[in-house]
PDB file of C-alpha atoms in Angstrom:
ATOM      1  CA  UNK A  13       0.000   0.000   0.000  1.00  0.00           C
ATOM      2  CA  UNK A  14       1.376   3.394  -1.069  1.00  0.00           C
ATOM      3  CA  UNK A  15       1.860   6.233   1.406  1.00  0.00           C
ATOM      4  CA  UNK A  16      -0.730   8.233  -0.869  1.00  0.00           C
ATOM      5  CA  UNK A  17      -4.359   7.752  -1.128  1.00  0.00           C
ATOM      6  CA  UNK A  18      -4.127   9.125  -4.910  1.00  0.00           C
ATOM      7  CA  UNK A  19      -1.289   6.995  -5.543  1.00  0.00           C
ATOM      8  CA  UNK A  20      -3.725   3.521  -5.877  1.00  0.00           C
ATOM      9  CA  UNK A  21      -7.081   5.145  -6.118  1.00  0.00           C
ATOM     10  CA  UNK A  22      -7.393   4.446 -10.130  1.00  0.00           C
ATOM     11  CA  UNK A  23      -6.894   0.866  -8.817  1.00  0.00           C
ATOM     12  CA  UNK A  24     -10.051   1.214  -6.022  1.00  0.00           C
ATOM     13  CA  UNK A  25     -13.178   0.291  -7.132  1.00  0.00           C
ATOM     14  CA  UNK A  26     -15.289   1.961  -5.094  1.00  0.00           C
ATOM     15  CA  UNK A  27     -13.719   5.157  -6.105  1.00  0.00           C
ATOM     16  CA  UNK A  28     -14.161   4.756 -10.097  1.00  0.00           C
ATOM     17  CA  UNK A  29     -18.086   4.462  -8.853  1.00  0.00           C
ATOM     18  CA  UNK A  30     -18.072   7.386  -7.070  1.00  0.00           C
ATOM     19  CA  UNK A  31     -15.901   9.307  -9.630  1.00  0.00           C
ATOM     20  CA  UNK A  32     -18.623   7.594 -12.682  1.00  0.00           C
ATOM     21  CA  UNK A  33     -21.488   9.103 -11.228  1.00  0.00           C
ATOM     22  CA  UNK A  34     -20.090  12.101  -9.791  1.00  0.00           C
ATOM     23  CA  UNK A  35     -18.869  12.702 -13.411  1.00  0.00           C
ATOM     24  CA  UNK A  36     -22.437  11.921 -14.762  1.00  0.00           C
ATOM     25  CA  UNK A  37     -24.259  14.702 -12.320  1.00  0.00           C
ATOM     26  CA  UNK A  38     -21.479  16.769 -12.943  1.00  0.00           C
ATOM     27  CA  UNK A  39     -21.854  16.668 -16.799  1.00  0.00           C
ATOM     28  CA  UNK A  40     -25.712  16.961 -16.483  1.00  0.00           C
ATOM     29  CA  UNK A  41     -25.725  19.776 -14.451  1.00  0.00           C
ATOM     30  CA  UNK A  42     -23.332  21.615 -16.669  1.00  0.00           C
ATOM     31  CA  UNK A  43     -25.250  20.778 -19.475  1.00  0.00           C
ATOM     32  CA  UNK A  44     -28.321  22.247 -17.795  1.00  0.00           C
ATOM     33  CA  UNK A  45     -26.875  25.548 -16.927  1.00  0.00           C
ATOM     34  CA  UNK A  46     -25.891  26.218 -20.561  1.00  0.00           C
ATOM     35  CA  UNK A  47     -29.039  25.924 -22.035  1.00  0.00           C
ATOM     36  CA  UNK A  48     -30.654  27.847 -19.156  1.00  0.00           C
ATOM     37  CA  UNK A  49     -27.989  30.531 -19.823  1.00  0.00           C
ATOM     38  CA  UNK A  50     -28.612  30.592 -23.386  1.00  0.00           C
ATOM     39  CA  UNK A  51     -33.010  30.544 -22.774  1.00  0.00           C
ATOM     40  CA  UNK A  52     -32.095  33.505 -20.441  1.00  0.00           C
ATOM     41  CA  UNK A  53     -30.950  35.526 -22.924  1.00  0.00           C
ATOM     42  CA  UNK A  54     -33.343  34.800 -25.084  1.00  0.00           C
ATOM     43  CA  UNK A  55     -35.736  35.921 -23.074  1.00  0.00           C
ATOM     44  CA  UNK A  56     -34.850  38.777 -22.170  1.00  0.00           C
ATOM     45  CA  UNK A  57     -34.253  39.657 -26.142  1.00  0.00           C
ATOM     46  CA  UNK A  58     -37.921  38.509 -26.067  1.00  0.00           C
ATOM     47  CA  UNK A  59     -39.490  38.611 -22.412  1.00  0.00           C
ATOM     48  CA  UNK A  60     -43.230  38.178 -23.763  1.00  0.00           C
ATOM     49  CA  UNK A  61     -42.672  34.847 -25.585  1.00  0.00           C
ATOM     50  CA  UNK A  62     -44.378  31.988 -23.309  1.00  0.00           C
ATOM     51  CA  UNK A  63     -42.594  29.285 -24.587  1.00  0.00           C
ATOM     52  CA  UNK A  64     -39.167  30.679 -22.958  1.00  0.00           C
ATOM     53  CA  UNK A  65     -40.712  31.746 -20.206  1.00  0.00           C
ATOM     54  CA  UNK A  66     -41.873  28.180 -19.981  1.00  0.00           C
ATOM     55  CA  UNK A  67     -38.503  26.935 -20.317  1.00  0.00           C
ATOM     56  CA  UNK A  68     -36.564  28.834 -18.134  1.00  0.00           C
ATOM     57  CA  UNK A  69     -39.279  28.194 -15.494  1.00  0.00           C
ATOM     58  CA  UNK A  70     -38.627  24.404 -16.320  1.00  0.00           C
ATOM     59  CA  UNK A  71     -34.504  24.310 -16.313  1.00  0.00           C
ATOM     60  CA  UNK A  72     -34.401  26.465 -13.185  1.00  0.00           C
ATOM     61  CA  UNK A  73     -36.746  23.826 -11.365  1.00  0.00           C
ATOM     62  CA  UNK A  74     -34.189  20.882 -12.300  1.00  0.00           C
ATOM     63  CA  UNK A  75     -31.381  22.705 -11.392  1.00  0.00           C
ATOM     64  CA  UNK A  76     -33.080  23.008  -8.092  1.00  0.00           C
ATOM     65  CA  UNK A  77     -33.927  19.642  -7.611  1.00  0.00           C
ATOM     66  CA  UNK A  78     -30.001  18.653  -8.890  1.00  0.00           C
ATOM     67  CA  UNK A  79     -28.829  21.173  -6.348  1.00  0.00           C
ATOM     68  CA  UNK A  80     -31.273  20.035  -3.313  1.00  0.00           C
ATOM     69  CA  UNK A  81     -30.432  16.351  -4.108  1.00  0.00           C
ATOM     70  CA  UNK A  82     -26.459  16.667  -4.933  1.00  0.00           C
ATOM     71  CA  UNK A  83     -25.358  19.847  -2.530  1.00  0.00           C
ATOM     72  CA  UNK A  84     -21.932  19.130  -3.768  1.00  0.00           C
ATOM     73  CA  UNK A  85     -22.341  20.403  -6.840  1.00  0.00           C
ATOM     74  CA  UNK A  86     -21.985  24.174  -5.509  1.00  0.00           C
ATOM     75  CA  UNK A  87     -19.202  22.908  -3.145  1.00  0.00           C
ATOM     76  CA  UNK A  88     -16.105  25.285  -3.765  1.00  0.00           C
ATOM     77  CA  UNK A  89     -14.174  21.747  -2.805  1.00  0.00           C
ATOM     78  CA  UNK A  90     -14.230  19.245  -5.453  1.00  0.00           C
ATOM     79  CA  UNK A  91     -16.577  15.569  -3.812  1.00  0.00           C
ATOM     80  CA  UNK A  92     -13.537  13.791  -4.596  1.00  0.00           C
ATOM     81  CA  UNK A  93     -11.111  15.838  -2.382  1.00  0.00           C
ATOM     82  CA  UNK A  94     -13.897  16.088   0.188  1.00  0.00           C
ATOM     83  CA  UNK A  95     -14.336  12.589   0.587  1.00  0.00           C
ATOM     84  CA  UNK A  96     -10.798  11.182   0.070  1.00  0.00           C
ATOM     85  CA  UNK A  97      -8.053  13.713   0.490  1.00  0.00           C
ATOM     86  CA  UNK A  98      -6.252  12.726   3.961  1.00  0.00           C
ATOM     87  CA  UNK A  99      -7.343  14.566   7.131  1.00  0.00           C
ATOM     88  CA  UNK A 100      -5.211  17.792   8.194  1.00  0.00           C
ATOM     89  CA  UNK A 101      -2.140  17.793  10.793  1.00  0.00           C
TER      90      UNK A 101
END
């Protein structure tokens, strides 16, 4: 066993799980904001259409819900360092 956590931790596992799904939120999340950036700004070139409306409505609920169900994502600490970088001292 290496002195290192990060050393071995491509050989763990349980840690390519966690990095796999973390990676999946991660990449859904991101994908989200973008296309609620880019309705925002189309609405607000056109506040009065409902179908934006509708759909920034929409993305900012599943943000929400990705946010209230994965707090990690708005962690300034990356979840990997969080849950496997070695304790201080």
């Amino acid at each position: 066993m290496s002195m290192w956590f990060y050393d071995e931790a491509g050989e763990m596992a349980e840690y390519r799980l966690v990095k796999q799904k973390v990676q999946a939120v991660e990449r859904e999340y991101l994908e989200l904001r973008v296309v609620h950036r880019e309705a925002s700004q189309a609405l607000t070139e056109n506040p009065e259409d409902p179908n934006l409306q509708a759909k920034v409505r929409y993305l900012e609920k599943r943000l929400r819900h990705l946010e209230e169900h994965n707090p990690w994502l708005t962690w300034e600490t990356p979840v990997e360092v969080a849950l496997f970088s070695p304790p201080h001292g």
